[in-house]
Short mmCIF file of C-alpha atoms in Angstrom, two decimals:
data_model
loop_
_atom_site.label_atom_id
_atom_site.label_comp_id
_atom_site.label_asym_id
_atom_site.label_seq_id
_atom_site.Cartn_x
_atom_site.Cartn_y
_atom_site.Cartn_z
CA UNK A 1 0.86 -14.36 -43.37
CA UNK A 2 -2.11 -15.84 -45.20
CA UNK A 3 -3.11 -19.08 -43.53
CA UNK A 4 -4.76 -22.08 -45.12
CA UNK A 5 -6.06 -25.52 -44.25
CA UNK A 6 -5.89 -28.50 -46.55
CA UNK A 7 -9.18 -29.86 -47.77
CA UNK A 8 -9.98 -33.49 -46.90
CA UNK A 9 -8.20 -35.90 -49.22
CA UNK A 10 -11.50 -37.47 -50.27
CA UNK A 11 -12.74 -34.03 -51.33
CA UNK A 12 -9.60 -33.33 -53.37
CA UNK A 13 -9.83 -36.80 -54.93
CA UNK A 14 -13.47 -36.17 -55.84
CA UNK A 15 -12.58 -32.89 -57.58
CA UNK A 16 -9.71 -34.58 -59.43
CA UNK A 17 -11.72 -37.62 -60.57
CA UNK A 18 -12.57 -36.32 -64.09
CA UNK A 19 -8.90 -35.61 -64.94
CA UNK A 20 -6.28 -38.06 -66.10
CA UNK A 21 -3.06 -36.10 -65.50
CA UNK A 22 -3.08 -34.03 -62.34
CA UNK A 23 -0.31 -31.75 -61.06
CA UNK A 24 -0.26 -31.01 -57.33
CA UNK A 25 1.32 -27.58 -57.10
CA UNK A 26 2.76 -26.32 -53.82
CA UNK A 27 3.46 -22.71 -52.94
CA UNK A 28 6.76 -21.73 -51.34
CA UNK A 29 5.54 -18.77 -49.31
CA UNK A 30 2.57 -18.42 -46.91
CA UNK A 31 1.16 -21.93 -47.17
CA UNK A 32 4.63 -23.39 -46.75
CA UNK A 33 5.17 -21.66 -43.44
CA UNK A 34 1.74 -22.67 -42.15
CA UNK A 35 2.48 -26.29 -43.17
CA UNK A 36 -0.53 -26.55 -45.46
CA UNK A 37 0.80 -26.34 -49.00
CA UNK A 38 4.59 -26.35 -49.33
CA UNK A 39 6.89 -28.77 -51.11
CA UNK A 40 6.48 -31.45 -48.43
CA UNK A 41 2.70 -31.19 -48.36
CA UNK A 42 2.52 -31.23 -52.18
CA UNK A 43 4.56 -34.44 -52.27
CA UNK A 44 2.43 -36.02 -49.56
CA UNK A 45 -0.81 -35.08 -51.23
CA UNK A 46 0.31 -36.36 -54.65
CA UNK A 47 1.39 -39.61 -53.05
CA UNK A 48 -1.89 -40.01 -51.15
CA UNK A 49 -3.94 -39.24 -54.26
CA UNK A 50 -1.88 -41.81 -56.18
CA UNK A 51 -2.58 -44.51 -53.59
CA UNK A 52 -6.26 -43.66 -53.40
CA UNK A 53 -6.50 -43.68 -57.20
CA UNK A 54 -4.84 -47.11 -57.36
CA UNK A 55 -7.15 -48.52 -54.69
CA UNK A 56 -10.16 -47.27 -56.58
CA UNK A 57 -8.69 -48.45 -59.90
CA UNK A 58 -8.67 -45.03 -61.51
CA UNK A 59 -6.11 -44.57 -64.28
CA UNK A 60 -4.78 -41.24 -63.14
CA UNK A 61 -1.26 -39.84 -63.07
CA UNK A 62 -0.31 -37.50 -60.24
CA UNK A 63 2.84 -35.41 -60.24
CA UNK A 64 4.03 -32.67 -57.95
CA UNK A 65 5.94 -29.43 -58.09
CA UNK A 66 6.36 -26.32 -55.95
CA UNK A 67 6.94 -22.74 -57.05
CA UNK A 68 8.22 -19.91 -54.90
CA UNK A 69 4.93 -18.02 -55.04
CA UNK A 70 1.79 -18.81 -56.99
CA UNK A 71 0.57 -15.24 -56.64
CA UNK A 72 3.24 -13.66 -58.88
CA UNK A 73 3.35 -14.10 -62.65
CA UNK A 74 7.12 -14.46 -62.83
CA UNK A 75 7.12 -17.62 -60.72
CA UNK A 76 4.39 -19.25 -62.81
CA UNK A 77 6.37 -19.30 -66.05
CA UNK A 78 8.54 -22.20 -64.87
CA UNK A 79 5.59 -24.60 -64.81
CA UNK A 80 4.52 -23.90 -68.41
CA UNK A 81 6.59 -26.86 -69.76
CA UNK A 82 5.00 -29.23 -67.21
CA UNK A 83 1.53 -28.32 -68.35
CA UNK A 84 1.87 -30.03 -71.73
CA UNK A 85 1.28 -33.23 -69.72
CA UNK A 86 -1.35 -31.81 -67.35
CA UNK A 87 -5.16 -31.71 -67.39
CA UNK A 88 -5.71 -30.18 -63.96
CA UNK A 89 -3.74 -28.52 -61.18
CA UNK A 90 -4.50 -29.02 -57.51
CA UNK A 91 -3.29 -25.71 -56.10
CA UNK A 92 -1.96 -25.70 -52.56
CA UNK A 93 -1.65 -21.92 -52.39
CA UNK A 94 -4.20 -19.45 -51.08
CA UNK A 95 -7.07 -18.33 -53.28
CA UNK A 96 -4.89 -15.61 -54.74
CA UNK A 97 -2.35 -18.07 -56.12
CA UNK A 98 -5.01 -20.49 -57.31
CA UNK A 99 -6.76 -17.72 -59.24
CA UNK A 100 -3.47 -16.51 -60.69
CA UNK A 101 -2.94 -20.02 -62.10
CA UNK A 102 -6.43 -20.01 -63.60
CA UNK A 103 -5.75 -16.66 -65.23
CA UNK A 104 -2.28 -17.51 -66.52
CA UNK A 105 -3.24 -21.00 -67.78
CA UNK A 106 -6.89 -20.74 -68.85
CA UNK A 107 -6.80 -24.08 -70.67
CA UNK A 108 -6.04 -26.01 -67.45
CA UNK A 109 -8.64 -26.78 -64.76
CA UNK A 110 -7.63 -25.39 -61.38
CA UNK A 111 -8.76 -27.26 -58.27
CA UNK A 112 -8.37 -25.75 -54.78
CA UNK A 113 -6.47 -28.21 -52.59
CA UNK A 114 -6.87 -26.04 -49.54
CA UNK A 115 -9.21 -23.50 -48.03
CA UNK A 116 -7.74 -20.06 -47.48
CA UNK A 117 -8.52 -19.15 -43.88
CA UNK A 118 -7.30 -15.75 -42.72
CA UNK A 119 -4.45 -13.31 -42.24
CA UNK A 120 -2.84 -14.17 -38.98
CA UNK A 121 0.15 -15.54 -37.16
CA UNK A 122 1.24 -18.67 -35.31
CA UNK A 123 0.44 -18.40 -31.62
CA UNK A 124 2.18 -21.62 -30.66
CA UNK A 125 3.21 -24.70 -32.64
CA UNK A 126 0.07 -25.98 -34.36
CA UNK A 127 -2.10 -22.95 -33.56
CA UNK A 128 -2.71 -19.95 -35.84
CA UNK A 129 -4.86 -16.99 -34.99
CA UNK A 130 -6.51 -14.25 -37.03
CA UNK A 131 -5.22 -10.71 -36.71
CA UNK A 132 -6.34 -8.59 -39.67
CA UNK A 133 -9.44 -8.37 -41.87
CA UNK A 134 -7.87 -5.97 -44.39
CA UNK A 135 -10.65 -3.42 -43.79
CA UNK A 136 -8.59 -0.75 -45.52
CA UNK A 137 -8.71 1.80 -42.69
CA UNK A 138 -6.48 0.86 -39.77
CA UNK A 139 -7.37 2.29 -36.35
CA UNK A 140 -5.12 0.35 -33.99
CA UNK A 141 -3.35 3.56 -32.93
CA UNK A 142 -6.50 4.20 -30.87
CA UNK A 143 -6.87 0.66 -29.56
CA UNK A 144 -3.47 -0.14 -28.08
CA UNK A 145 -2.33 -2.03 -31.16
CA UNK A 146 -5.18 -4.55 -31.01
CA UNK A 147 -7.69 -4.69 -33.85
CA UNK A 148 -11.28 -4.82 -32.53
CA UNK A 149 -12.72 -5.15 -36.04
CA UNK A 150 -10.96 -8.51 -36.37
CA UNK A 151 -10.66 -9.72 -32.81
CA UNK A 152 -14.04 -8.74 -31.33
CA UNK A 153 -16.69 -11.18 -32.58
CA UNK A 154 -19.07 -8.26 -33.14
CA UNK A 155 -16.45 -5.80 -34.34
CA UNK A 156 -17.43 -3.39 -31.57
CA UNK A 157 -15.76 0.00 -31.30
CA UNK A 158 -16.86 1.13 -27.85
CA UNK A 159 -15.42 -1.31 -25.41
CA UNK A 160 -16.39 -4.74 -24.14
CA UNK A 161 -20.01 -5.83 -24.55
CA UNK A 162 -22.09 -7.35 -21.78
CA UNK A 163 -20.87 -10.83 -22.68
CA UNK A 164 -17.26 -10.26 -21.66
CA UNK A 165 -16.53 -12.43 -18.63
CA UNK A 166 -13.17 -13.30 -17.10
CA UNK A 167 -11.36 -11.99 -20.14
CA UNK A 168 -13.19 -14.32 -22.52
CA UNK A 169 -15.40 -13.58 -25.47
CA UNK A 170 -18.99 -14.75 -25.04
CA UNK A 171 -18.83 -16.85 -28.18
CA UNK A 172 -16.00 -19.13 -27.04
CA UNK A 173 -13.78 -19.81 -24.08
CA UNK A 174 -10.90 -20.12 -26.58
CA UNK A 175 -11.24 -16.53 -27.74
CA UNK A 176 -9.94 -13.74 -25.52
CA UNK A 177 -12.17 -10.66 -25.30
CA UNK A 178 -10.40 -8.16 -27.54
CA UNK A 179 -11.79 -5.23 -25.57
CA UNK A 180 -10.58 -6.64 -22.26
CA UNK A 181 -7.12 -6.85 -23.87
CA UNK A 182 -7.42 -3.29 -25.19
CA UNK A 183 -8.67 -2.07 -21.81
CA UNK A 184 -5.81 -3.74 -19.94
CA UNK A 185 -3.10 -2.51 -22.32
CA UNK A 186 -4.43 1.05 -22.30
CA UNK A 187 -4.60 0.89 -18.50
CA UNK A 188 -0.97 -0.24 -18.32
CA UNK A 189 -0.02 2.66 -20.61
CA UNK A 190 -2.00 5.13 -18.48
CA UNK A 191 -4.28 5.82 -21.46
CA UNK A 192 -7.59 4.41 -20.22
CA UNK A 193 -9.38 7.71 -20.88
CA UNK A 194 -9.13 6.89 -24.61
CA UNK A 195 -12.03 4.50 -24.06
CA UNK A 196 -14.27 7.48 -23.30
CA UNK A 197 -14.16 8.60 -26.91
CA UNK A 198 -17.09 7.86 -29.22
CA UNK A 199 -15.62 6.71 -32.52
CA UNK A 200 -17.62 7.67 -35.61
CA UNK A 201 -19.57 5.19 -37.70
CA UNK A 202 -17.11 3.33 -39.94
CA UNK A 203 -16.68 3.89 -43.64
CA UNK A 204 -16.77 0.33 -44.94
CA UNK A 205 -16.26 1.41 -48.54
CA UNK A 206 -12.54 0.82 -48.02
CA UNK A 207 -13.31 -2.82 -47.20
CA UNK A 208 -14.69 -5.50 -49.48
CA UNK A 209 -18.12 -3.86 -48.98
CA UNK A 210 -16.93 -1.24 -51.46
CA UNK A 211 -16.54 -3.97 -54.10
CA UNK A 212 -13.37 -5.80 -55.20
CA UNK A 213 -10.47 -3.52 -54.36
CA UNK A 214 -7.43 -2.31 -56.27
CA UNK A 215 -4.45 -0.17 -55.47
CA UNK A 216 -3.10 2.15 -58.14
CA UNK A 217 0.29 3.77 -57.67
CA UNK A 218 0.94 6.28 -60.45
CA UNK A 219 4.61 6.53 -59.45
CA UNK A 220 5.12 2.83 -60.13
CA UNK A 221 3.08 2.50 -63.29
CA UNK A 222 4.99 1.86 -66.48
CA UNK A 223 4.61 4.89 -68.72
CA UNK A 224 3.27 4.14 -72.16
CA UNK A 225 5.45 5.20 -75.06
CA UNK A 226 4.15 8.38 -76.72
CA UNK B 1 -37.67 18.15 -15.82
CA UNK B 2 -36.29 16.73 -19.02
CA UNK B 3 -37.90 17.82 -22.29
CA UNK B 4 -40.45 15.43 -23.80
CA UNK B 5 -38.87 13.34 -26.57
CA UNK B 6 -41.62 11.15 -27.96
CA UNK B 7 -44.54 11.41 -25.57
CA UNK B 8 -44.98 7.67 -25.19
CA UNK B 9 -46.66 6.23 -22.12
CA UNK B 10 -43.28 4.94 -20.91
CA UNK B 11 -41.71 8.36 -21.19
CA UNK B 12 -44.63 10.04 -19.42
CA UNK B 13 -44.57 7.55 -16.54
CA UNK B 14 -40.82 7.98 -16.12
CA UNK B 15 -41.13 11.78 -16.23
CA UNK B 16 -43.86 11.64 -13.59
CA UNK B 17 -41.34 10.09 -11.22
CA UNK B 18 -43.41 6.94 -10.71
CA UNK B 19 -41.49 3.67 -10.37
CA UNK B 20 -41.87 2.31 -13.92
CA UNK B 21 -42.55 -1.28 -14.88
CA UNK B 22 -41.80 -2.74 -18.30
CA UNK B 23 -41.87 -6.33 -19.49
CA UNK B 24 -40.62 -8.33 -22.40
CA UNK B 25 -42.88 -10.06 -24.90
CA UNK B 26 -41.20 -12.68 -27.06
CA UNK B 27 -42.77 -12.95 -30.53
CA UNK B 28 -43.64 -16.45 -31.77
CA UNK B 29 -41.57 -18.75 -33.99
CA UNK B 30 -44.34 -18.50 -36.53
CA UNK B 31 -46.81 -16.17 -38.15
CA UNK B 32 -49.78 -16.64 -35.82
CA UNK B 33 -50.93 -13.17 -34.78
CA UNK B 34 -53.18 -14.64 -32.09
CA UNK B 35 -50.09 -15.63 -30.06
CA UNK B 36 -49.02 -12.00 -29.77
CA UNK B 37 -52.58 -10.83 -29.14
CA UNK B 38 -53.07 -13.39 -26.37
CA UNK B 39 -49.87 -12.21 -24.63
CA UNK B 40 -50.95 -8.58 -25.09
CA UNK B 41 -54.33 -9.28 -23.45
CA UNK B 42 -52.62 -11.17 -20.64
CA UNK B 43 -50.18 -8.37 -19.84
CA UNK B 44 -52.32 -5.34 -20.58
CA UNK B 45 -52.53 -2.99 -17.62
CA UNK B 46 -49.73 -4.65 -15.67
CA UNK B 47 -46.85 -2.62 -17.14
CA UNK B 48 -46.17 0.81 -18.63
CA UNK B 49 -44.51 -0.49 -21.80
CA UNK B 50 -43.65 -3.79 -23.40
CA UNK B 51 -40.43 -4.70 -25.21
CA UNK B 52 -40.72 -6.85 -28.29
CA UNK B 53 -37.47 -8.74 -28.80
CA UNK B 54 -35.60 -8.71 -32.10
CA UNK B 55 -34.73 -12.32 -32.93
CA UNK B 56 -33.48 -12.84 -29.42
CA UNK B 57 -30.55 -15.26 -28.96
CA UNK B 58 -30.31 -15.18 -32.76
CA UNK B 59 -33.33 -17.45 -33.16
CA UNK B 60 -35.66 -16.48 -35.98
CA UNK B 61 -38.98 -15.18 -34.75
CA UNK B 62 -41.69 -12.83 -35.95
CA UNK B 63 -40.17 -9.39 -36.47
CA UNK B 64 -40.04 -6.92 -33.63
CA UNK B 65 -41.72 -4.27 -35.78
CA UNK B 66 -44.71 -6.53 -36.53
CA UNK B 67 -45.02 -7.49 -32.87
CA UNK B 68 -44.90 -3.83 -31.82
CA UNK B 69 -47.66 -2.89 -34.25
CA UNK B 70 -49.88 -5.66 -32.88
CA UNK B 71 -49.26 -4.49 -29.30
CA UNK B 72 -50.06 -0.94 -30.32
CA UNK B 73 -53.35 -2.10 -31.87
CA UNK B 74 -54.16 -3.87 -28.61
CA UNK B 75 -53.62 -0.62 -26.71
CA UNK B 76 -50.17 -1.34 -25.26
CA UNK B 77 -47.13 0.95 -25.48
CA UNK B 78 -44.45 -1.03 -27.31
CA UNK B 79 -40.66 -0.80 -27.07
CA UNK B 80 -39.13 -1.92 -30.34
CA UNK B 81 -35.83 -3.74 -29.81
CA UNK B 82 -33.32 -3.36 -32.62
CA UNK B 83 -30.10 -5.34 -32.92
CA UNK B 84 -27.22 -4.45 -35.24
CA UNK B 85 -26.43 -8.10 -35.91
CA UNK B 86 -28.81 -8.63 -38.82
CA UNK B 87 -29.21 -5.31 -40.60
CA UNK B 88 -26.93 -2.63 -41.95
CA UNK B 89 -27.40 1.13 -41.56
CA UNK B 90 -29.66 1.29 -44.61
CA UNK B 91 -32.10 -1.33 -43.34
CA UNK B 92 -32.04 -0.11 -39.74
CA UNK B 93 -32.79 3.52 -40.60
CA UNK B 94 -35.52 2.41 -42.98
CA UNK B 95 -37.11 0.28 -40.24
CA UNK B 96 -37.00 3.22 -37.83
CA UNK B 97 -38.85 5.40 -40.33
CA UNK B 98 -41.46 2.70 -40.79
CA UNK B 99 -41.83 2.18 -37.04
CA UNK B 100 -42.33 5.89 -36.39
CA UNK B 101 -44.90 6.03 -39.19
CA UNK B 102 -46.74 3.18 -37.47
CA UNK B 103 -46.82 5.05 -34.17
CA UNK B 104 -43.96 3.40 -32.32
CA UNK B 105 -41.98 5.76 -30.10
CA UNK B 106 -39.82 3.63 -27.76
CA UNK B 107 -36.74 1.85 -29.04
CA UNK B 108 -34.04 -0.25 -27.44
CA UNK B 109 -30.59 -0.31 -29.10
CA UNK B 110 -28.71 -3.59 -28.81
CA UNK B 111 -25.75 -5.36 -30.37
CA UNK B 112 -27.66 -8.64 -30.39
CA UNK B 113 -26.54 -12.07 -29.30
CA UNK B 114 -23.94 -13.44 -31.69
CA UNK B 115 -25.43 -15.59 -34.45
CA UNK B 116 -23.38 -18.51 -33.16
CA UNK B 117 -25.89 -18.91 -30.30
CA UNK B 118 -28.99 -19.16 -32.47
CA UNK B 119 -30.68 -21.57 -34.85
CA UNK B 120 -28.82 -20.23 -37.89
CA UNK B 121 -25.17 -20.30 -36.75
CA UNK B 122 -24.13 -20.32 -40.43
CA UNK B 123 -25.53 -16.80 -40.91
CA UNK B 124 -23.35 -13.85 -41.87
CA UNK B 125 -23.21 -11.31 -39.05
CA UNK B 126 -23.70 -7.72 -40.22
CA UNK B 127 -22.46 -5.42 -37.41
CA UNK B 128 -22.17 -2.50 -39.83
CA UNK B 129 -22.70 -0.06 -36.96
CA UNK B 130 -22.55 -1.04 -33.31
CA UNK B 131 -24.96 -0.53 -30.43
CA UNK B 132 -23.60 2.81 -29.15
CA UNK B 133 -23.48 4.12 -32.70
CA UNK B 134 -27.09 2.99 -33.06
CA UNK B 135 -27.98 5.24 -30.09
CA UNK B 136 -26.17 8.12 -31.84
CA UNK B 137 -28.05 7.31 -35.03
CA UNK B 138 -31.39 7.62 -33.23
CA UNK B 139 -30.32 10.88 -31.63
CA UNK B 140 -29.24 12.33 -34.97
CA UNK B 141 -32.49 11.27 -36.60
CA UNK B 142 -34.47 12.97 -33.84
CA UNK B 143 -32.43 16.03 -32.87
CA UNK B 144 -30.65 16.89 -36.12
CA UNK B 145 -33.25 15.48 -38.50
CA UNK B 146 -30.47 13.75 -40.38
CA UNK B 147 -29.55 10.26 -41.47
CA UNK B 148 -26.07 8.84 -40.82
CA UNK B 149 -25.14 10.07 -44.28
CA UNK B 150 -26.04 13.64 -43.32
CA UNK B 151 -29.04 13.75 -45.64
CA UNK B 152 -32.09 15.47 -44.23
CA UNK B 153 -35.19 13.58 -43.15
CA UNK B 154 -38.62 14.89 -43.97
CA UNK B 155 -40.92 15.22 -40.97
CA UNK B 156 -40.64 14.87 -37.22
CA UNK B 157 -38.91 11.91 -35.56
CA UNK B 158 -40.30 11.56 -32.03
CA UNK B 159 -38.03 8.92 -30.49
CA UNK B 160 -37.54 7.77 -26.91
CA UNK B 161 -34.15 6.10 -27.04
CA UNK B 162 -33.30 3.09 -24.92
CA UNK B 163 -30.11 1.16 -24.39
CA UNK B 164 -28.96 -1.84 -22.42
CA UNK B 165 -26.37 -2.03 -19.68
CA UNK B 166 -24.78 -4.98 -17.97
CA UNK B 167 -23.42 -4.12 -14.52
CA UNK B 168 -22.15 -7.69 -14.10
CA UNK B 169 -19.83 -8.09 -17.10
CA UNK B 170 -16.08 -7.49 -17.17
CA UNK B 171 -13.99 -5.41 -16.84
CA UNK B 172 -16.00 -4.30 -13.80
CA UNK B 173 -14.33 -0.89 -13.55
CA UNK B 174 -15.44 -0.09 -17.10
CA UNK B 175 -19.15 -0.80 -16.57
CA UNK B 176 -20.11 2.64 -15.30
CA UNK B 177 -17.88 4.27 -17.92
CA UNK B 178 -19.67 2.32 -20.63
CA UNK B 179 -23.02 3.53 -19.35
CA UNK B 180 -21.66 7.09 -19.42
CA UNK B 181 -20.77 6.57 -23.10
CA UNK B 182 -24.31 5.43 -23.84
CA UNK B 183 -25.73 8.46 -22.06
CA UNK B 184 -23.39 10.74 -23.99
CA UNK B 185 -24.40 9.00 -27.22
CA UNK B 186 -28.02 9.93 -26.50
CA UNK B 187 -29.76 7.24 -24.45
CA UNK B 188 -32.92 8.40 -22.66
CA UNK B 189 -33.54 5.20 -20.73
CA UNK B 190 -31.62 2.07 -19.80
CA UNK B 191 -32.84 -1.47 -19.24
CA UNK B 192 -30.19 -3.56 -17.52
CA UNK B 193 -29.19 -7.19 -17.70
CA UNK B 194 -31.00 -9.41 -15.19
CA UNK B 195 -30.18 -8.66 -11.57
CA UNK B 196 -29.88 -11.52 -9.08
CA UNK B 197 -27.07 -10.05 -7.02
CA UNK B 198 -28.51 -6.84 -5.58
CA UNK B 199 -25.31 -6.01 -3.73
CA UNK B 200 -23.26 -5.95 -6.93
CA UNK B 201 -25.99 -4.00 -8.65
CA UNK B 202 -26.07 -1.47 -5.81
CA UNK B 203 -22.30 -1.00 -6.12
CA UNK B 204 -22.72 -0.26 -9.82
CA UNK B 205 -25.56 2.17 -9.06
CA UNK B 206 -23.31 3.93 -6.57
CA UNK B 207 -20.81 4.53 -9.36
CA UNK B 208 -23.68 5.69 -11.57
CA UNK B 209 -24.77 8.24 -8.94
CA UNK B 210 -21.21 9.44 -8.44
CA UNK B 211 -21.18 10.52 -12.09
CA UNK B 212 -24.72 11.87 -11.82
CA UNK B 213 -25.83 9.60 -14.65
CA UNK B 214 -29.11 8.71 -12.89
CA UNK B 215 -30.16 12.34 -13.44
CA UNK B 216 -29.49 12.14 -17.17
CA UNK B 217 -31.02 8.77 -17.94
CA UNK B 218 -33.83 6.65 -16.50
CA UNK B 219 -32.50 3.29 -15.31
CA UNK B 220 -34.72 0.23 -15.15
CA UNK B 221 -33.27 -2.85 -13.46
CA UNK B 222 -33.73 -6.08 -15.40
CA UNK B 223 -35.31 -9.14 -13.80
CA UNK B 224 -35.67 -12.69 -15.12
CA UNK B 225 -38.08 -14.61 -12.86
CA UNK B 226 -36.56 -18.09 -12.56
CA UNK B 227 -39.14 -20.54 -13.90
CA UNK B 228 -37.28 -23.77 -13.18
CA UNK B 229 -34.09 -25.06 -11.57
CA UNK B 230 -32.73 -26.07 -14.96
CA UNK B 231 -33.23 -22.58 -16.35
CA UNK B 232 -31.50 -20.96 -13.37
CA UNK B 233 -28.57 -23.36 -13.64
CA UNK B 234 -28.35 -22.76 -17.37
CA UNK B 235 -28.18 -19.00 -16.82
CA UNK B 236 -25.53 -19.44 -14.15
CA UNK B 237 -23.38 -21.79 -16.22
CA UNK B 238 -23.89 -20.82 -19.83
CA UNK B 239 -25.20 -17.28 -20.25
CA UNK B 240 -22.24 -14.90 -20.31
CA UNK B 241 -22.85 -11.77 -18.29
CA UNK B 242 -25.63 -13.09 -16.05
CA UNK B 243 -24.52 -13.67 -12.49
CA UNK B 244 -26.78 -16.09 -10.61
CA UNK B 245 -25.58 -16.65 -7.04
CA UNK B 246 -25.62 -20.28 -5.83
CA UNK B 247 -27.97 -19.24 -3.06
CA UNK B 248 -30.74 -18.63 -5.65
CA UNK B 249 -30.21 -22.08 -7.16
CA UNK B 250 -30.29 -23.68 -3.70
CA UNK B 251 -33.56 -21.97 -2.83
CA UNK B 252 -35.15 -23.30 -6.01
CA UNK B 253 -33.75 -26.79 -5.37
CA UNK B 254 -35.22 -26.87 -1.88
CA UNK B 255 -38.60 -25.44 -2.85
CA UNK B 256 -41.81 -27.51 -2.93
CA UNK B 257 -43.16 -25.34 -5.72
CA UNK B 258 -40.31 -24.07 -7.91
CA UNK B 259 -42.41 -21.57 -9.86
CA UNK B 260 -43.80 -20.05 -6.70
CA UNK B 261 -40.31 -19.81 -5.23
CA UNK B 262 -39.14 -18.19 -8.47
CA UNK B 263 -41.82 -15.53 -8.13
CA UNK B 264 -40.97 -15.08 -4.46
CA UNK B 265 -37.29 -14.54 -5.30
CA UNK B 266 -38.32 -11.99 -7.91
CA UNK B 267 -40.55 -10.15 -5.42
CA UNK B 268 -37.72 -9.98 -2.90
CA UNK B 269 -35.42 -8.61 -5.58
CA UNK B 270 -37.97 -5.94 -6.50
CA UNK B 271 -38.34 -4.95 -2.85
CA UNK B 272 -34.57 -4.58 -2.49
CA UNK B 273 -34.23 -2.71 -5.79
CA UNK B 274 -36.93 -0.18 -4.86
CA UNK B 275 -34.65 0.97 -2.07
CA UNK B 276 -31.81 1.88 -4.42
CA UNK B 277 -31.45 5.59 -4.96
CA UNK B 278 -31.53 6.70 -8.56
CA UNK B 279 -33.35 3.66 -9.93
CA UNK B 280 -36.42 4.56 -12.05
CA UNK B 281 -38.09 1.20 -12.43
CA UNK B 282 -37.85 -2.46 -13.32
CA UNK B 283 -37.89 -4.43 -16.56
CA UNK B 284 -39.24 -7.98 -16.29
CA UNK B 285 -37.96 -10.48 -18.84
CA UNK B 286 -40.10 -13.54 -18.14
CA UNK B 287 -38.76 -15.59 -21.01
CA UNK B 288 -41.51 -18.00 -22.09
CA UNK B 289 -43.34 -17.25 -18.85
CA UNK B 290 -45.13 -13.98 -19.60
CA UNK B 291 -48.22 -15.07 -17.63
CA UNK B 292 -46.20 -14.65 -14.41
CA UNK B 293 -45.74 -10.91 -15.01
CA UNK B 294 -49.22 -9.66 -13.89
CA UNK B 295 -48.98 -11.75 -10.69
CA UNK B 296 -45.50 -10.47 -9.87
CA UNK B 297 -46.42 -6.83 -10.51
CA UNK B 298 -49.62 -7.18 -8.43
CA UNK B 299 -47.88 -8.90 -5.52
CA UNK B 300 -45.13 -6.28 -5.60
CA UNK B 301 -47.79 -3.67 -4.91
CA UNK B 302 -47.09 -1.92 -8.19
CA UNK B 303 -50.70 -1.98 -9.43
CA UNK B 304 -52.58 -0.13 -10.71
CA UNK B 305 -50.13 1.37 -13.15
CA UNK B 306 -50.21 5.16 -13.28
CA UNK B 307 -52.41 6.85 -15.86
CA UNK B 308 -50.43 9.79 -17.24
#
């Protein structure tokens, strides 16, 4: 999933200050399941902004709504009627959803209510960890199903660096050394000799380094009428 | 005898079979050339080559290339350290061309300390290629005359390629294997992480000899002379991959003159290391204490340095 973290209320309130009628819009998919921007969080944020606005004697109106996904056009249509009474939307989706709103409703100001963090998974209640950088060229068949590009702080490809101690990454005791994990899993699979290989220099053009990316599937494109 | 790669003083000394001595020179946090020149004058004649660090511990300092050129002008043989943290393959290859044009022949390939440790923790880490791929890059430039892209380079590329090794990091059983990868990638010489635990180092060297790696690459054992008790404790507690036994700390704590004891410890380490089969020399990293290097080398009986 895509994970996100709500911005501080004071920061959201600051962004919303110039607008009279503000819609706090939740997203029913990724940010719902990471408890950052679902229906409940949208209601809480609207309520908090309302209280803060009253305390500071601002004449603002906050409402809330949640769509199934902010990142797909078909789910955005349902909010069109609400926008007649809206000057700005605080989006509680990831950056994809927030930008979709800006594109679909160019007359409305879109304010990010959360920071998109990473693609990852919940490790335990209250803890999410990063797992994929979307580099566009997956190699985890060679690394025992563990991505070193994402999980090694230096993105190394040739095994643990000199800072790997007691299974921990040198940058933090909270981060396991990805290459120790790879080493141990390969060892348990009897595949340790894989670490002797010298992987070639990476082609980063499949990542964001190649510019904003797009996928084109000819088989799915709608054919234009002749 | 191995074929000559770059003909630097360091390479010649190592090829002669003499026990080599290198030291680290940290460039200043400023643009004062006199600081580098003073250190060069201080260390001249005490070592065979001198590493100039590349923004070590991710703290901005004068560039390694500039420092190397100043050492060269002062008559010292420089080793240009290059980390992959701050530059991509375009910038790194360009810097290598410039360094060779300026007469630099020794290079040390490193990942670099993560930017989190330095004075710009907000920086974007590059890590386009990694340290072993950097060794391969050097080898390709020299032996194939080609850039990473495959494009041809005009002119000769005399390069003596160095790499680091840490015998004390985990997983322990992988440490010799990782060295073997660096040798296969093209390393000509190795400078190791600081040794305080000779026994552990000797165990690693035994593994190195079992694979015959000491015949393919020159290995120089790293040494950090402990300057103060605080520094030794800091290395023990906070520097990942440096193993400082408590016994060293206790000796410093009980010493009347800590600096003298630090030098004494270093001399004892050198004496023990000289006994290890397959070791080609030592690399002294006297961080912020370069003036100690000539004394240590002299007292270790390693002067005068060979003229080759």
